[in-house]
Short mmCIF file of C-alpha atoms in Angstrom, two decimals:
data_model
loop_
_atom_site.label_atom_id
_atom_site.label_comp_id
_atom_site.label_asym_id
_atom_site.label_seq_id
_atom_site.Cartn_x
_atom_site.Cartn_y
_atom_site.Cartn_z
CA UNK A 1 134.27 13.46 34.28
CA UNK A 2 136.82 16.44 34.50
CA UNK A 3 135.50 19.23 32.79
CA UNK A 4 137.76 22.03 31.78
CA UNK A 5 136.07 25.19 33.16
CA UNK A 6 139.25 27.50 32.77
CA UNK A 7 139.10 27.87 28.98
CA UNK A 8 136.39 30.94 29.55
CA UNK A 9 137.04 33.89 31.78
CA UNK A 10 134.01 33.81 33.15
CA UNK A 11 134.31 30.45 34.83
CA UNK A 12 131.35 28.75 32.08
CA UNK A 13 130.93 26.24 29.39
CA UNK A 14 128.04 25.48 27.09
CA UNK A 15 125.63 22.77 28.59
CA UNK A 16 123.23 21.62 25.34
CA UNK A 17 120.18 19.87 26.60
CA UNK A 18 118.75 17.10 24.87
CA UNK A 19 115.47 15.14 25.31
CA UNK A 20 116.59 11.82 26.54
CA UNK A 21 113.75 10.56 24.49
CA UNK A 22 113.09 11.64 21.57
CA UNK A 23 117.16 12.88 21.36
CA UNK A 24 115.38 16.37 20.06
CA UNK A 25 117.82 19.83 21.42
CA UNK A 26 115.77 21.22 24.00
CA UNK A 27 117.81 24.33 24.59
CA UNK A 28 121.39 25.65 25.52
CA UNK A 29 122.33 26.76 28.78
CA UNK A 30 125.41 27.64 30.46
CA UNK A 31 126.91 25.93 33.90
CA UNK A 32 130.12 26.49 36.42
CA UNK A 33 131.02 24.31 38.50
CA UNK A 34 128.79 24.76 41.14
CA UNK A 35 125.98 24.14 38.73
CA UNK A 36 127.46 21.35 37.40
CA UNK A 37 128.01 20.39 40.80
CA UNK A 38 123.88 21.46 41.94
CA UNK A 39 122.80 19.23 38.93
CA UNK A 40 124.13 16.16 40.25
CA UNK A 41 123.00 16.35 43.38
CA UNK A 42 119.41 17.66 42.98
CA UNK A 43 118.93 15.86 39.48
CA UNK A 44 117.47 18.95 38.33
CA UNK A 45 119.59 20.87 35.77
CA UNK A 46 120.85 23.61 36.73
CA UNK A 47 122.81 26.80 35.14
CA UNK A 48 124.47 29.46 36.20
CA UNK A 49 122.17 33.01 34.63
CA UNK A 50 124.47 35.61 32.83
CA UNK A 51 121.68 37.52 33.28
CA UNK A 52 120.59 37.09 36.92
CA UNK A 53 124.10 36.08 37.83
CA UNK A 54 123.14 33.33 39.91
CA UNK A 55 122.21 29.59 40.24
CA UNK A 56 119.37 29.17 38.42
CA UNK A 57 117.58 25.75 38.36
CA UNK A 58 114.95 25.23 35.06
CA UNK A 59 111.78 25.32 36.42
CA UNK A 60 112.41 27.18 39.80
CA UNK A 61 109.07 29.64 39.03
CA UNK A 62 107.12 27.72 36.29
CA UNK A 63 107.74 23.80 37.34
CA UNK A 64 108.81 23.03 34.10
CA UNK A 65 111.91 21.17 35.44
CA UNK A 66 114.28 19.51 33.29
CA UNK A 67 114.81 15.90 35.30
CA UNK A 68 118.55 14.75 35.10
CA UNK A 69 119.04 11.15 32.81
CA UNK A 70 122.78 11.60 31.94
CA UNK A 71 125.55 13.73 31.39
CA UNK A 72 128.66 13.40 28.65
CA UNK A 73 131.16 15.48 27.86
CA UNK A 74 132.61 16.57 24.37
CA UNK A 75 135.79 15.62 23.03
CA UNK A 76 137.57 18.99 24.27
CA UNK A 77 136.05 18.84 27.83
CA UNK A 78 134.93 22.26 27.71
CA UNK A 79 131.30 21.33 26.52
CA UNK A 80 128.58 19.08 28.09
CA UNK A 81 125.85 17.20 26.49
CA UNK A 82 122.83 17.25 29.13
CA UNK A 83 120.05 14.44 28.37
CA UNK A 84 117.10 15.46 30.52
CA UNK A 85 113.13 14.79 30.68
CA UNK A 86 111.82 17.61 30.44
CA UNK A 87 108.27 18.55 32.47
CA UNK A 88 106.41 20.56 30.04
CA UNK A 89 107.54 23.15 27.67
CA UNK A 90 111.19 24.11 28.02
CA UNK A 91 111.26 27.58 26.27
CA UNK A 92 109.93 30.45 28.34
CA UNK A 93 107.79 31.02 25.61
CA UNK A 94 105.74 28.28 25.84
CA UNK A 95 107.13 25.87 22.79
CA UNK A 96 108.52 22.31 23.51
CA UNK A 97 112.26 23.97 22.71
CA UNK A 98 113.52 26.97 22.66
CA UNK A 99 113.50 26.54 18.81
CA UNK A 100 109.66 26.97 18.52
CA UNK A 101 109.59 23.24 17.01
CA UNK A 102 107.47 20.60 18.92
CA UNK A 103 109.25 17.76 21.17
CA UNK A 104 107.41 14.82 19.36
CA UNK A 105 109.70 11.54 18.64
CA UNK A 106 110.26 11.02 14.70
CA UNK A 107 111.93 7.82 13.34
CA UNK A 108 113.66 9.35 10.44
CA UNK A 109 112.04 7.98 6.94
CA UNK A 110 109.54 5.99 8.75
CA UNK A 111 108.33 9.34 9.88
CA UNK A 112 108.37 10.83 6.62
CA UNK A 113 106.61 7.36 5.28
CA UNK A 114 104.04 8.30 7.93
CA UNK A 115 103.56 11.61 6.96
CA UNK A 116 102.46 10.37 3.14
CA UNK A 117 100.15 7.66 4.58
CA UNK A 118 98.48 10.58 5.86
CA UNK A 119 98.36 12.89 3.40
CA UNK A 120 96.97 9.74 1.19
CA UNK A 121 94.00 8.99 3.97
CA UNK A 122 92.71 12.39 3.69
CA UNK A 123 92.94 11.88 -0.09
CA UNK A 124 90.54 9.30 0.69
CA UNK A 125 88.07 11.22 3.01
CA UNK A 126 87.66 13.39 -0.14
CA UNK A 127 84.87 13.32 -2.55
CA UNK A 128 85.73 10.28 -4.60
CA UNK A 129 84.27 11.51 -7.96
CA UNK A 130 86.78 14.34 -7.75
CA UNK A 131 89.71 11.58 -7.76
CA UNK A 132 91.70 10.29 -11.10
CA UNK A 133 91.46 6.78 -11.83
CA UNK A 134 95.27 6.09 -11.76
CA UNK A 135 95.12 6.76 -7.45
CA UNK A 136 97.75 5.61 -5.58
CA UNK A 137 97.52 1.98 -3.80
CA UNK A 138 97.20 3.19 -0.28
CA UNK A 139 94.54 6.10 -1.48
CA UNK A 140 92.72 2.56 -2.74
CA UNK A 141 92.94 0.40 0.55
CA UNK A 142 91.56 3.55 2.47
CA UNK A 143 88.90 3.53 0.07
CA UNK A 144 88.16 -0.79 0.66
CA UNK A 145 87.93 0.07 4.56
CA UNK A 146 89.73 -1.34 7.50
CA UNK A 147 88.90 -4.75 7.16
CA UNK A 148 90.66 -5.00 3.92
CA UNK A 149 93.85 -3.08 5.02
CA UNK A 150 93.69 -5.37 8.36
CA UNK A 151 93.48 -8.20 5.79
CA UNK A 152 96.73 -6.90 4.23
CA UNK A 153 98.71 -7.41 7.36
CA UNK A 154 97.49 -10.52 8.09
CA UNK A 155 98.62 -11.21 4.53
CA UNK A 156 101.51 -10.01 4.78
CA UNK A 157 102.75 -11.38 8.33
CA UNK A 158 101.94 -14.71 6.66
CA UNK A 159 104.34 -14.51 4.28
CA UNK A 160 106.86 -12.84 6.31
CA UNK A 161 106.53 -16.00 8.56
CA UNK A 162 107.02 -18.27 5.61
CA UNK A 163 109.75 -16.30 4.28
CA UNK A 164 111.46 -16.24 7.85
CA UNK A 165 111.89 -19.80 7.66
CA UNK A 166 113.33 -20.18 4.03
CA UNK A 167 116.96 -18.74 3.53
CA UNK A 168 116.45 -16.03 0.93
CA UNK A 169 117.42 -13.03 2.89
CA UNK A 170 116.60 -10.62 0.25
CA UNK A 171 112.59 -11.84 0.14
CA UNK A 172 112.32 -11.96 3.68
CA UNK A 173 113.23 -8.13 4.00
CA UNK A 174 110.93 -7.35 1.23
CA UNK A 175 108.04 -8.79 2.94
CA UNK A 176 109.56 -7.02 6.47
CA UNK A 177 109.04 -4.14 4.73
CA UNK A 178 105.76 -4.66 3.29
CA UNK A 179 104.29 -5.87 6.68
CA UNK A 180 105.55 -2.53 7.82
CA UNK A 181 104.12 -0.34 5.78
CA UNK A 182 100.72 -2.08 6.15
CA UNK A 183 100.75 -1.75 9.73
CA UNK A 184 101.32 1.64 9.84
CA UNK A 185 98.41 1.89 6.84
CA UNK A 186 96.47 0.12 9.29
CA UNK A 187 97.43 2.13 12.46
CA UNK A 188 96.64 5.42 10.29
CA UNK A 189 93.02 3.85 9.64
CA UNK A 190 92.81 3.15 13.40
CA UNK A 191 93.85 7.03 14.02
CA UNK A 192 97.02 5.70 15.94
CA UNK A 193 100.63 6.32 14.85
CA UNK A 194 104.20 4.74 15.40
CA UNK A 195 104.76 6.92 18.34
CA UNK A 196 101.94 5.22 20.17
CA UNK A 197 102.95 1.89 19.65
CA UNK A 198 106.40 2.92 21.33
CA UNK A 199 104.81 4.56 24.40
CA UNK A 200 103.41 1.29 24.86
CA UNK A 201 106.55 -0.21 24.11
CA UNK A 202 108.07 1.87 26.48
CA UNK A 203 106.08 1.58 29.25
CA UNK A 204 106.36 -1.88 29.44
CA UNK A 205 109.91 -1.45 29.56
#
């Protein structure tokens, strides 16, 4: 990795820290060389402070370090893509990034999908007499309890099995995707979410 440090007067390029995780920004710092250089060898990041103008390793007074995973460099060589694991909040402030936004993994729509599943088991905590007949299918299997939702996935991991061994591509994604969406049903019931089956996931790994 040659990194062009020259293009700035003052010796710096942009170092954008990313959560080798959950790939969320974390904050943007800038290093020289010799922070560049600090980083390696300590696996802490480090930057050089405008402000202090000095080395100045994240987490030097509050232990919030930022632990080095990888480093990559941008198509120009004059910008560096940092992915860390972070200990704690990274913003001074307190907040998960310096963008005030919380550090939790999302999985795109599945989040989203999440995010409705919840919003239709609180539907179901709520009086039911208050409801309209025409409520949604999940607002329904909250209603039956978790033995019917675990039901469902049993269900449907049958016929994702039987599927799975036929050749129609096409109904064994549909009944993927309905397995899916069940289980996460079924982890909302439990008060779990995707992210927790991945910890476990990942700390098996």
């Amino acid at each position: 990795m040659k990194i062009d440090f020259s293009k700035n007067p003052d010796g710096l390029v942009p170092a954008i820290i990313q959560d080798a995780n959950t790939k969320n920004v974390l904050m943007l710092g800038y290093m020289n060389e010799e922070a560049l250089k600090t980083t390696k060898e300590t696996q802490k990041v480090t930057f050089f402070s405008r402000s202090k103008q000095r080395l100045w390793t994240k987490g030097e007074e509050s232990g919030n370090y930022l632990n080095l995973v990888d480093i990559k460099m941008d198509c120009d060589a004059d910008t560096l893509l940092v992915l860390a694991r972070p200990e704690g909040p990274t913003c001074h402030k307190g907040t998960d990034t310096c963008w005030g936004e919380s550090n939790e993994q999302t999985f795109g729509f599945l989040s989203q999908l999440e995010g409705i599943i919840e919003e239709r088991r609180l539907e179901s905590e709520r009086d039911s007499s208050s409801r309209r007949n025409d409520q949604s299918y999940v607002v329904s299997l909250f209603d039956k309890g978790i033995n019917k939702i675990a039901q469902k996935v049993g269900e449907e991991a049958v016929e994702t099995v039987i599927e799975a061994k036929d050749t129609n591509d096409e109904l064994f994604l549909n009944e993927s995707a309905d397995l899916l969406f069940h289980l996460l049903i079924l982890l909302k019931a439990k008060g779990f979410g995707l992210n927790d089956v991945v910890k476990v996931l990942q700390s098996r790994h």
